[in-house]
Coordinates of C-alpha atoms in Angstrom, one line a residue:
X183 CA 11.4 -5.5 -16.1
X184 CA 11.9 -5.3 -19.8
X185 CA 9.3 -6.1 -22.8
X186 CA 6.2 -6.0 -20.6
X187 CA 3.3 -7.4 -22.0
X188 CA 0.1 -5.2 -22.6
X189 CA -1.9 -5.3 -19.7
X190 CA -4.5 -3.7 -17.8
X191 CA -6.0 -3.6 -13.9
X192 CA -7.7 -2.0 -11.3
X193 CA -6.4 -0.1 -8.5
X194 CA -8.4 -0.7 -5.1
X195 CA -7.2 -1.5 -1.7
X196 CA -9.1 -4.2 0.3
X197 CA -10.1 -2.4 3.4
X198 CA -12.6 -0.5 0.1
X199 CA -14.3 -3.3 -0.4
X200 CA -17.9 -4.3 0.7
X201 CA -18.8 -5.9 3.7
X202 CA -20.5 -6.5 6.7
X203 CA -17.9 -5.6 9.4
X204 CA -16.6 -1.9 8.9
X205 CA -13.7 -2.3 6.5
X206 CA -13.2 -4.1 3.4
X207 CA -11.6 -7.6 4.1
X208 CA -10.0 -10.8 2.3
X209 CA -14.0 -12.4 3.0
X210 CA -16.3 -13.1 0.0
X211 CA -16.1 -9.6 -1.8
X212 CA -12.5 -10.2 -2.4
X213 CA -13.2 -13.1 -4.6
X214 CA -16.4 -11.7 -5.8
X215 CA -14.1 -8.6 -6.8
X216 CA -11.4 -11.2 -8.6
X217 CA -14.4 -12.8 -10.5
X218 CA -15.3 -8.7 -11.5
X219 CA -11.8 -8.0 -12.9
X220 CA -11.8 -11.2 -15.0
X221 CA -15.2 -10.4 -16.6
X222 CA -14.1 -6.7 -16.9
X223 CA -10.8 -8.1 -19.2
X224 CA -8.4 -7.2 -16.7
X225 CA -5.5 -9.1 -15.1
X226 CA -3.8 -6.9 -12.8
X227 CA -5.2 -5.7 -9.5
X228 CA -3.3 -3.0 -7.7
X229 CA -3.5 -3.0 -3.8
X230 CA -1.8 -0.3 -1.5
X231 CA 0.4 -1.3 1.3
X232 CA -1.2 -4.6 3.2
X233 CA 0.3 -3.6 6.4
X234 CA -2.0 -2.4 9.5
X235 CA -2.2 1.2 9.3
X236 CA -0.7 4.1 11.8
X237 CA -1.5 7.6 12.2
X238 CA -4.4 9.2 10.1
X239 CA -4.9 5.4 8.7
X240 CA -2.6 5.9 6.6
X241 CA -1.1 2.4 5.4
X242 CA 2.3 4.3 4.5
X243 CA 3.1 4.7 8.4
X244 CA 2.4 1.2 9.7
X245 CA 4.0 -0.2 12.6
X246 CA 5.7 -3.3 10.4
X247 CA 7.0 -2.6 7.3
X248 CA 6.4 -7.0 7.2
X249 CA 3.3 -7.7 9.2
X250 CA -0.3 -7.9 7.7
X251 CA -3.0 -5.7 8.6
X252 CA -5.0 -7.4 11.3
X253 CA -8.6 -5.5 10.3
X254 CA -8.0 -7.5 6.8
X255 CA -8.8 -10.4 8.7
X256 CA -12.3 -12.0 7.5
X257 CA -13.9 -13.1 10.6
X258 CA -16.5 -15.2 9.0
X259 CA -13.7 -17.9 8.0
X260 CA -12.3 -17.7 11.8
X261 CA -16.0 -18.6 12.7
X262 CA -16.3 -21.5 9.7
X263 CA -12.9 -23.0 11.4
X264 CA -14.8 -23.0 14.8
X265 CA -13.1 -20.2 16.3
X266 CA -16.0 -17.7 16.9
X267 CA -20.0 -18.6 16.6
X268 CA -22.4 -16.9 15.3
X269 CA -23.6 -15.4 18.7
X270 CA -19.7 -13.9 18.9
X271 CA -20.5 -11.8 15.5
X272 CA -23.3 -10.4 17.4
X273 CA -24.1 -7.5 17.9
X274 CA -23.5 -6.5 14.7
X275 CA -23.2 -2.5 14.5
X276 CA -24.3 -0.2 12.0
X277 CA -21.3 0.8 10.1
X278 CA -21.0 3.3 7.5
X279 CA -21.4 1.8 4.3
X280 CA -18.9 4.4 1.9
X281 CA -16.2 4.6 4.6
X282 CA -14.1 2.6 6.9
X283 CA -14.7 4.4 10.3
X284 CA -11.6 2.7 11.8
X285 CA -12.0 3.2 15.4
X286 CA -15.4 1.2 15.2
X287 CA -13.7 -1.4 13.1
X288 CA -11.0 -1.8 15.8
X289 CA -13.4 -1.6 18.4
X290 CA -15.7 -4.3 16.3
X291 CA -13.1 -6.8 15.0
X292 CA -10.0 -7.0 17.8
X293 CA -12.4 -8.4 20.3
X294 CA -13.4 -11.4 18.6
X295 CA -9.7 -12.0 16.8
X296 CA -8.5 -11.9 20.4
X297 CA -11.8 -14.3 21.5
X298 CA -10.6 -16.3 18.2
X299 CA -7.4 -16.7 19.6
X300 CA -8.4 -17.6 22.9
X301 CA -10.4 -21.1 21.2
X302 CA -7.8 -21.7 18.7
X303 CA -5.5 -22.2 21.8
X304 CA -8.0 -24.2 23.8
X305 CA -9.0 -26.4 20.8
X306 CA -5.3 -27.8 21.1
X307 CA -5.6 -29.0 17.0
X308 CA -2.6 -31.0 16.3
X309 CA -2.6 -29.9 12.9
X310 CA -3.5 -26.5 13.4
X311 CA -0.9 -25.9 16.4
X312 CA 1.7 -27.6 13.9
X313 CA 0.4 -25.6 11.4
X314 CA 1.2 -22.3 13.3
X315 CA 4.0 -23.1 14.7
X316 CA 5.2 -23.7 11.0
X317 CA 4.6 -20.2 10.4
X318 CA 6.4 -18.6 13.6
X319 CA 9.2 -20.6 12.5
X320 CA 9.4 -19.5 9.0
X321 CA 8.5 -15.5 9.9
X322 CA 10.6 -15.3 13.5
X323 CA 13.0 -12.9 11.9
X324 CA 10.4 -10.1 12.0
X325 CA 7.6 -11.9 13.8
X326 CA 9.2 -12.4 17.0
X327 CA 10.1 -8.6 17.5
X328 CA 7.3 -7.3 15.6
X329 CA 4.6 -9.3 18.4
X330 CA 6.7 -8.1 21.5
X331 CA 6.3 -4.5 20.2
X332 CA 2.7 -4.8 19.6
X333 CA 2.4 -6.1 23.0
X334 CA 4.8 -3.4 24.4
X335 CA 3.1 -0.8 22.9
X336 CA -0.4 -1.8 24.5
X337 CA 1.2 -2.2 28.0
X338 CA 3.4 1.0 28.0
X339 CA 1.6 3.3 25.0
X340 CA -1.4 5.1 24.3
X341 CA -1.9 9.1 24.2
X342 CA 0.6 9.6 21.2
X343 CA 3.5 7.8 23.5
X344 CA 6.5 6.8 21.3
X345 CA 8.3 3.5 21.4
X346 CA 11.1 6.0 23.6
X347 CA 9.0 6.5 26.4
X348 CA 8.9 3.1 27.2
X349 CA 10.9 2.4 30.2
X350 CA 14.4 2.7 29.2
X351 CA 15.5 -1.0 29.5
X352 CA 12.8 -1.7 27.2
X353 CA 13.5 1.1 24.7
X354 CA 16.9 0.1 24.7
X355 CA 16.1 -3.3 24.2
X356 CA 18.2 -4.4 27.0
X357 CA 18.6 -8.4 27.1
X358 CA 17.4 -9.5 30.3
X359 CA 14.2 -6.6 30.3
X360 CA 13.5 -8.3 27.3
X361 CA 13.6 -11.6 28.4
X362 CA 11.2 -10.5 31.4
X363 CA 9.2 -8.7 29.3
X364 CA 8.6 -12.0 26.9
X365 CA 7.1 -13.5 29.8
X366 CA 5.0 -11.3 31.3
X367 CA 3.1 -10.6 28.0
X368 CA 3.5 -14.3 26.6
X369 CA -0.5 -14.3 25.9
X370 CA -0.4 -10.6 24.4
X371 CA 2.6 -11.7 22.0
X372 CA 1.1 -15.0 21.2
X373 CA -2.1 -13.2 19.9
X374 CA -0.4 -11.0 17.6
X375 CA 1.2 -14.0 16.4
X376 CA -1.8 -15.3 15.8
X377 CA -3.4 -12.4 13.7
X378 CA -0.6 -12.6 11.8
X379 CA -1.0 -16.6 11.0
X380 CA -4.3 -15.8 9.8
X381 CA -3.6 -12.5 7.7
X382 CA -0.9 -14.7 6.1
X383 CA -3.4 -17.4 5.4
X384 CA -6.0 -15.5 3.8
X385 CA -4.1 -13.1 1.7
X386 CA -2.5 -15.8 0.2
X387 CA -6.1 -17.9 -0.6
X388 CA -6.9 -14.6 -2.6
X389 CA -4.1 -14.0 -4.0
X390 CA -3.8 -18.4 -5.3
X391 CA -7.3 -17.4 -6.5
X392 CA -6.7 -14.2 -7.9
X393 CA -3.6 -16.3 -10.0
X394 CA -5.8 -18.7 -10.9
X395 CA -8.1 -16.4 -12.7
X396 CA -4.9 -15.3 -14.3
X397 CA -4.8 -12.0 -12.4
X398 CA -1.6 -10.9 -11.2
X399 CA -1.4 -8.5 -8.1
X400 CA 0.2 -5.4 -7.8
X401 CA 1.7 -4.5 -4.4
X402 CA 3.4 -1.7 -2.8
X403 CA 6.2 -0.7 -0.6
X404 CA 6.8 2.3 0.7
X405 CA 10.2 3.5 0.8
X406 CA 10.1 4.6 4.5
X407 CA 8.9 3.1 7.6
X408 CA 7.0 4.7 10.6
X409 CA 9.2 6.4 13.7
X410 CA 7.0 3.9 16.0
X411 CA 7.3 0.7 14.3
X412 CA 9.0 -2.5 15.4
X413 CA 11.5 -1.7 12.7
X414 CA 13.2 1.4 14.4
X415 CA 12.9 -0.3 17.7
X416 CA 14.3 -3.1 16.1
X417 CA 17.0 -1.9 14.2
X418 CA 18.0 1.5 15.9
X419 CA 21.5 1.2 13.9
X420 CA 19.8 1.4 10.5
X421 CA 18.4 4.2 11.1
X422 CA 19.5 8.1 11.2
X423 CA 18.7 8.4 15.3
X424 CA 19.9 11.0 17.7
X425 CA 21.0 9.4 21.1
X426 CA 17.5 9.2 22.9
X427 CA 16.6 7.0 20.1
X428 CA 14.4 9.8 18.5
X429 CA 14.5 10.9 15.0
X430 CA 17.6 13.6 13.8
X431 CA 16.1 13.9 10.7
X432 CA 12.6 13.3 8.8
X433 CA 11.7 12.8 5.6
X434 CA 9.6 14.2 3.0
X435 CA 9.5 16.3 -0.2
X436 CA 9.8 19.9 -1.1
X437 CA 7.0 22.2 -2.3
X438 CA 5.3 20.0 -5.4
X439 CA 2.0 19.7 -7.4
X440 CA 0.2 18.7 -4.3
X441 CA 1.6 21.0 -1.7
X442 CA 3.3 24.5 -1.9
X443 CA 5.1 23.9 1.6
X444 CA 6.2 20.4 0.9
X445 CA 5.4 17.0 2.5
X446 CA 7.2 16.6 5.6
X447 CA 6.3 13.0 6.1
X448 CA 8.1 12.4 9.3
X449 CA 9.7 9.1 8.7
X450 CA 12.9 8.5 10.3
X451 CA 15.8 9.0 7.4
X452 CA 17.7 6.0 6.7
X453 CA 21.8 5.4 7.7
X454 CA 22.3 4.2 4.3
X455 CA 26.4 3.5 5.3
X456 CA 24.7 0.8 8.0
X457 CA 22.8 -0.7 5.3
X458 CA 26.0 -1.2 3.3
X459 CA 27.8 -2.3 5.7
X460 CA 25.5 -5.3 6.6
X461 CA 25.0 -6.0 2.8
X462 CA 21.1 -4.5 2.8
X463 CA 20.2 -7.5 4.4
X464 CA 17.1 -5.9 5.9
X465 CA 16.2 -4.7 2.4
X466 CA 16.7 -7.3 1.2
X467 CA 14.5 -9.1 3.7
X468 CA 11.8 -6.7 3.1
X469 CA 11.5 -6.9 -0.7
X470 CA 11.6 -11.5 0.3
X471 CA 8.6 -10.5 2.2
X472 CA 6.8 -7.8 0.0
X473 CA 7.2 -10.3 -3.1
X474 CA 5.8 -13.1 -1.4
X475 CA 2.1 -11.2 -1.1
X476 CA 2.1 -10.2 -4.0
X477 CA 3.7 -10.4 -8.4
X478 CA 4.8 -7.1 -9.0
X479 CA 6.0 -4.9 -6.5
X480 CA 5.3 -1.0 -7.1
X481 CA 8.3 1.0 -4.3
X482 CA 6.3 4.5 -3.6
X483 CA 9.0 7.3 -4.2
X484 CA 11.6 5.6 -6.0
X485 CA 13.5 8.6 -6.6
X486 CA 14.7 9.0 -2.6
X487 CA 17.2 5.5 -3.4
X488 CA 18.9 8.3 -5.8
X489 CA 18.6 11.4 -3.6
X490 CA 16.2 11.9 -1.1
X491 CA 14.8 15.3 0.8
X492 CA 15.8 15.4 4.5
X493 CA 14.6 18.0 6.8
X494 CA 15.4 18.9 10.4
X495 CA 13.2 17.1 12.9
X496 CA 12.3 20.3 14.4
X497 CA 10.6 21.8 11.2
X498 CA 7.0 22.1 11.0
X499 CA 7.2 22.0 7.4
X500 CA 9.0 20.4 4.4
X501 CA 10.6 23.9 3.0
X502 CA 13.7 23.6 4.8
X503 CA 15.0 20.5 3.8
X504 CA 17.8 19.3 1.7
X505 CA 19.1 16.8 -0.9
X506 CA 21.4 13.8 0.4
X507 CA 22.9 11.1 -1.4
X508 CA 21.2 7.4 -1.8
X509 CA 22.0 4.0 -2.3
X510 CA 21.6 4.4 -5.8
X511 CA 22.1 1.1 -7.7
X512 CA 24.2 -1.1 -5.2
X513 CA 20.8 -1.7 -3.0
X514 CA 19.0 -3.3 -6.2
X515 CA 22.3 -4.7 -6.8
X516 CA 21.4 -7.0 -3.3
X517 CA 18.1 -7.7 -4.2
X518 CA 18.7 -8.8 -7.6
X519 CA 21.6 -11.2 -6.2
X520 CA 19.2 -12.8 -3.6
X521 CA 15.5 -12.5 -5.3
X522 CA 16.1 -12.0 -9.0
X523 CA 15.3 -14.0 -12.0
X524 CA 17.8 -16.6 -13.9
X525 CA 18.6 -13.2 -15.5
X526 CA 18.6 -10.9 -12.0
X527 CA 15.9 -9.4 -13.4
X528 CA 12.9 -7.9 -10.3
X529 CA 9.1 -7.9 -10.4
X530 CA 9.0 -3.9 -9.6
X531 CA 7.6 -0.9 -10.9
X532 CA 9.5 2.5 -10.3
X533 CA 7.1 5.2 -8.0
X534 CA 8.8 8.2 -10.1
X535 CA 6.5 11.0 -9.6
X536 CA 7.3 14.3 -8.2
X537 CA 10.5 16.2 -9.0
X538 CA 12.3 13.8 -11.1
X539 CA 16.5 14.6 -12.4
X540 CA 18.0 12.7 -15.3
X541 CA 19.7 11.0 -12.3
X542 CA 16.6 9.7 -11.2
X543 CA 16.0 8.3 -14.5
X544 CA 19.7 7.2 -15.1
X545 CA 19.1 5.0 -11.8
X546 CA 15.7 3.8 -13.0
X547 CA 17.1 2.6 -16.8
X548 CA 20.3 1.2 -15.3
X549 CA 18.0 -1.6 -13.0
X550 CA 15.8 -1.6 -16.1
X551 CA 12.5 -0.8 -14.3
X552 CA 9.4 1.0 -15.9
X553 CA 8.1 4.1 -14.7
X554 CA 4.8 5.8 -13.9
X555 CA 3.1 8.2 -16.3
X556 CA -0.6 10.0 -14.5
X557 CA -2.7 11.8 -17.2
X558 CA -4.4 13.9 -14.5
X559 CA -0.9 15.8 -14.5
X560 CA -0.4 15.7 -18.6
X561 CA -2.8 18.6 -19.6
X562 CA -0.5 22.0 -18.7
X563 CA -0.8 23.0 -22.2
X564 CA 2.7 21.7 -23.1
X565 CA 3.1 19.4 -26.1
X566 CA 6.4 18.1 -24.4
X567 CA 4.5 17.1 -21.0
X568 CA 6.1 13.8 -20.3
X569 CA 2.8 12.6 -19.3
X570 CA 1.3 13.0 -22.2
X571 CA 0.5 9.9 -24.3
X572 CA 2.5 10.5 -27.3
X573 CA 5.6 11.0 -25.2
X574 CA 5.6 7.6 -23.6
X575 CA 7.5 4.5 -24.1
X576 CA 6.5 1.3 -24.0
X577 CA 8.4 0.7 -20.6
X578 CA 5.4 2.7 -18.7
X579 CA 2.9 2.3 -16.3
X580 CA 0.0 4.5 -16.7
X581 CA -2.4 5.9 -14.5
X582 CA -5.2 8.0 -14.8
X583 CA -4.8 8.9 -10.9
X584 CA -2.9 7.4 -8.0
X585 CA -4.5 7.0 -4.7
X586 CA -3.1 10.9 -3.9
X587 CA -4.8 12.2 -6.8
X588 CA -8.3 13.2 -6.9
X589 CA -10.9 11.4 -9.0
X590 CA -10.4 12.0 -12.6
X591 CA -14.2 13.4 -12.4
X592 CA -13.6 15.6 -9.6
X593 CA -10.0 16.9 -11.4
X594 CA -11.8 17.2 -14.3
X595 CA -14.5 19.2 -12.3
X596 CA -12.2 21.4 -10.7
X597 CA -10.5 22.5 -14.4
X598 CA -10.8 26.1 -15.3
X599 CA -12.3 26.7 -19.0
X600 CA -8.8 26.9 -20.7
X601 CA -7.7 23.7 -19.5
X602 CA -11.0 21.9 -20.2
X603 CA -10.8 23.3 -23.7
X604 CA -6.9 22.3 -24.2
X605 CA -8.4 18.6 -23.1
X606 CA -11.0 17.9 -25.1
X607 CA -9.0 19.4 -28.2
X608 CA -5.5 16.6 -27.1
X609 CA -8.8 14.0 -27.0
X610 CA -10.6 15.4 -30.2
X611 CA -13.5 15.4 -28.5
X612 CA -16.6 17.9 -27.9
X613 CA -18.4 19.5 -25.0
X614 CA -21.1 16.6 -24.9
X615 CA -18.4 14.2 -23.8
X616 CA -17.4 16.2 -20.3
X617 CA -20.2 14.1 -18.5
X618 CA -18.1 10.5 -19.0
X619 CA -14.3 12.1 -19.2
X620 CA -13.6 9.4 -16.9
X621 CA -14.4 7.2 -19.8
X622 CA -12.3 9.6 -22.1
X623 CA -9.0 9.2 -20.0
X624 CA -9.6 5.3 -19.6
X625 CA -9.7 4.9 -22.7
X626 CA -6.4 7.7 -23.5
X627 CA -4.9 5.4 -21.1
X628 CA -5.9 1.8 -22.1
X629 CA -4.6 3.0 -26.2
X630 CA -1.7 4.5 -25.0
X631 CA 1.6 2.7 -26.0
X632 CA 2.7 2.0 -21.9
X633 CA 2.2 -1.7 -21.6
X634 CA 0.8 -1.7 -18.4
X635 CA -2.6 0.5 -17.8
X636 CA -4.2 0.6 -14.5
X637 CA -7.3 2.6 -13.2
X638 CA -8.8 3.7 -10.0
X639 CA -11.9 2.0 -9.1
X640 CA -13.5 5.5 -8.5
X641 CA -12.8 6.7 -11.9
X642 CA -14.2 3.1 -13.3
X643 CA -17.1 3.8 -11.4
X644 CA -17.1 8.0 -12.0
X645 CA -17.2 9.1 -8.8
X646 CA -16.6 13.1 -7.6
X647 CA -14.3 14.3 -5.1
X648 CA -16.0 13.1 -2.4
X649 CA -14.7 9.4 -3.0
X650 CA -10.8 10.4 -3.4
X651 CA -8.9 8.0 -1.3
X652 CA -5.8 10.3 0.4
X653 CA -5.2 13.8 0.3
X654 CA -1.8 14.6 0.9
X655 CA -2.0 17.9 2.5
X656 CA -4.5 16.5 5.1
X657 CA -3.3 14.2 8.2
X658 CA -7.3 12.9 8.5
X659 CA -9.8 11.5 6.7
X660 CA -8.3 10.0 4.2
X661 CA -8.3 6.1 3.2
X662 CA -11.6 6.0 4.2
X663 CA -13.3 5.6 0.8
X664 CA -15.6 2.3 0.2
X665 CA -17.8 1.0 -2.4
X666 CA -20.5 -1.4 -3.0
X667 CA -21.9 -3.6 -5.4
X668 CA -25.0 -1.7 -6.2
X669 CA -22.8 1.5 -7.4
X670 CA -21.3 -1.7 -10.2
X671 CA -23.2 -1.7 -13.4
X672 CA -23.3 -4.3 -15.9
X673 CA -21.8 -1.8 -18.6
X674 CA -18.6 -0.9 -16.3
X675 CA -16.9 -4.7 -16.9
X676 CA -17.8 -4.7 -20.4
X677 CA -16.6 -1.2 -21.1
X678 CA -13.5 -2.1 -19.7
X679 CA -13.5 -5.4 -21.6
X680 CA -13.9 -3.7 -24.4
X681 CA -11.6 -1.2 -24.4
X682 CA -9.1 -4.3 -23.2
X683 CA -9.8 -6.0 -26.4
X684 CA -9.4 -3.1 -29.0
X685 CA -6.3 -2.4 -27.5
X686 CA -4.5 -5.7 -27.0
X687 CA -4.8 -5.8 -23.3
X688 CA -6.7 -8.6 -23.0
X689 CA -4.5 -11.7 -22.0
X690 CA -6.4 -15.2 -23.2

């Protein structure tokens, strides 16, 4: 991506938005939320990973790296095609309203998708059955193994049990087990099929309306995928696995802004050499898939395709890791061949936060992708911060925060009175403004020179701590974070409009 236009968005996942059922879903407040952004000036909305989400919520550990989060589902559409009644979305429970409590949501929403799923097969539709069947067709090179582990895992899982203690014909994914397996749980793999249908539908009605309204969205891939995914289980080979099938190695980063023991992650590490061998075709399938949800694709630590940080399986915490070699260029090189434009050019922005080498940035130039400046870690009193404005080029994305950050108001808050005072004098600005320095960084960030701007819905909105989305050094709690209409002023969308406008952001 070279000469990127100006352009502005908003960063906020679905399951954040509004609604009745316990999680934000792809119902009515996703289009009302489209219909915001184009009033506000913007044309870009960010979304994290659409995948369902694993341990701690998180949407970086899901058990796909291609299916669709089944809780994204909008039941109310499933009822409109005749698939639930009213009397099925009752009783209704009283759900937090500024968090997703996930177990009620599950406990809420997989009934009726499977109650859905029961009618849609008893409705025998013509065009409905040819219109699913269209769809297992076109996905059955992840679909297929992705609803037999999903069924797996429900008949053989449960109280943290990995995809290895399955019984071992089944973990090893012998043939005939498999076979046996496919029919036994034929209704269990047909529903997951079926969630998937419907995920697919709706995502991509939002995201046809979303284009429509000239608003591009912004997905995201994470690098790695979870240890218990239909991936691994999959795709053992790929993967850097010791002979029960159980991660050697896991991955992570060393001590960094957010943690002074490091990340370990846990992922299982990659066998890069397999992935050469077949050509990255999995990659390559995966990036297919990621690009079809979404315009622009944002890959979350970038910098691990140059060198990433491997630690010992057995370590309870990132410190004693090590570098090791990646892919470098040659994977890019595959997905350019097989994806890119007339000119092999991708739709992807470079994650490349953290501990970044000229390497790292050698890598990132030579594909030609822009990179990711956050203000929130510009202000260290340094005039050659990199993250500071005036060191930018135009090939940037910037950020006030990223969904591991805080809210600008609650970073702000937790400043000591040098670093306040060393802000407000790189703004030129005065003690009175401290009450809207969310404003004061939106607007740093909208005049800055990197062409593409997005912003955290809680900083839009000026929200404390209390609202963060993750927390990196926490396993729970996070990605809880919701919002609602009422906390949406008139003033917000033309603030940002505004600020669109003076600063050549606003696209027609």
């Amino acid at each position: 991506m070279t000469s990127l236009p100006r352009r502005n968005g908003i960063l906020l996942h679905p399951t954040s938005l509004p609604g009745a059922h316990g999680c934000g879903d792809l119902g009515p407040a996703a289009y009302h939320f489209v219909d915001w952004l184009r009033s506000a000036g913007q044309t870009l909305w960010q979304v994290l990973p659409l995948g369902s989400v694993g341990p701690g919520n998180s949407p970086y550990i899901s058990p796909s790296a291609f299916a669709g989060n089944e809780l994204l589902i909008d039941l109310g559409q499933l009822r409109d095609l005749g698939w639930l009644s009213e009397a099925d979305l009752r009783p209704l429970p009283v759900f937090p309203a500024d968090r997703v409590d996930y177990d009620a949501s599950r406990r809420y929403r997989l009934p009726r998708l499977r109650q859905a799923a029961k009618r849609f097969v008893e409705r025998r539709d013509a065009a409905q059955n040819a219109a699913f069947a269209r769809f297992c067709s076109a996905a059955s090179g992840w679909l297929d193994d992705y609803a037999l582990f999903m069924a797996l895992d429900r008949a053989h899982g449960g109280d943290g049990r990995m995809w290895q203690d399955w019984p071992a014909t089944l973990a090893r994914r012998q043939a005939d087990a498999l076979r046996a397996a496919q029919a036994e749980h034929a209704d269990e793999i047909a529903f997951w099929k079926f969630c998937q249908w419907r995920f697919a539908e709706q995502w991509a009605a939002v995201k046809r309306y979303a284009n429509s309204h000239r608003i591009e969205i912004v997905g995201d891939l994470p690098i790695f995928v979870a240890a218990h995914s239909a991936d691994v289980w999959a795709n053992p080979g790929l993967f850097d696995l010791d002979l029960q099938g159980r991660p050697r190695v896991v991955a992570g980063v060393p001590p960094d802004y957010f943690s002074a023991t490091g990340q370990r992650w846990g992922n299982p590490l990659y066998r890069w050499s397999a992935h050469a061998a077949e050509g990255y075709r999995w990659w390559v399938a995966r990036m297919r898939q990621t690009m079809s949800l979404c315009d622009v694709v944002r890959i979350d630590h970038f910098r691990g395709f140059e060198s990433f940080w491997e630690i010992p399986a057995g370590a309870e915490t990132a410190i004693d890791g090590e570098w090791r070699p990646g892919p470098g260029e040659a994977v890019f090189t595959a997905m350019r061949r097989e994806l890119g434009d007339s000119q092999g050019r991708l739709p992807i922005i470079a994650e490349d936060l953290g501990i970044i080498t000229p390497e790292v940035n050698a890598l990132r130039l030579a594909i030609g992708l822009p990179g990711m400046r956050i203000l929130q870690f510009a202000f260290d009193g340094d005039a050659r911060n990199p993250y500071l404005p005036h060191n930018y080029d135009a090939n940037t994305v910037v950020y006030t925060g990223t969904h591991d950050n805080d809210t600008t108001r609650g970073w702000w808050e937790s400043l000591g009175h040098p670093e306040q005072a060393y802000v407000r004098a790189y703004l030129g600005v005065e003690a009175e403004a401290d009450s809207e320095m969310h404003w004061q960084l939106i607007r740093l960030a909208c005049a800055s020179v990197a062409a593409l701007c997005i912003i955290p819905m809680q900083d839009v909105l000026g929200l404390d701590s209390a609202h963060r989305m993750n927390e990196p050094s926490q396993s729970e709690g996070s990605w809880e974070w919701r919002f609602s209409w009422q906390q949406v002023a008139d003033g917000h969308a033309r603030r940002l409009a505004d600020l669109a406008r003076l600063y050549g952001r606003r696209q027609g």
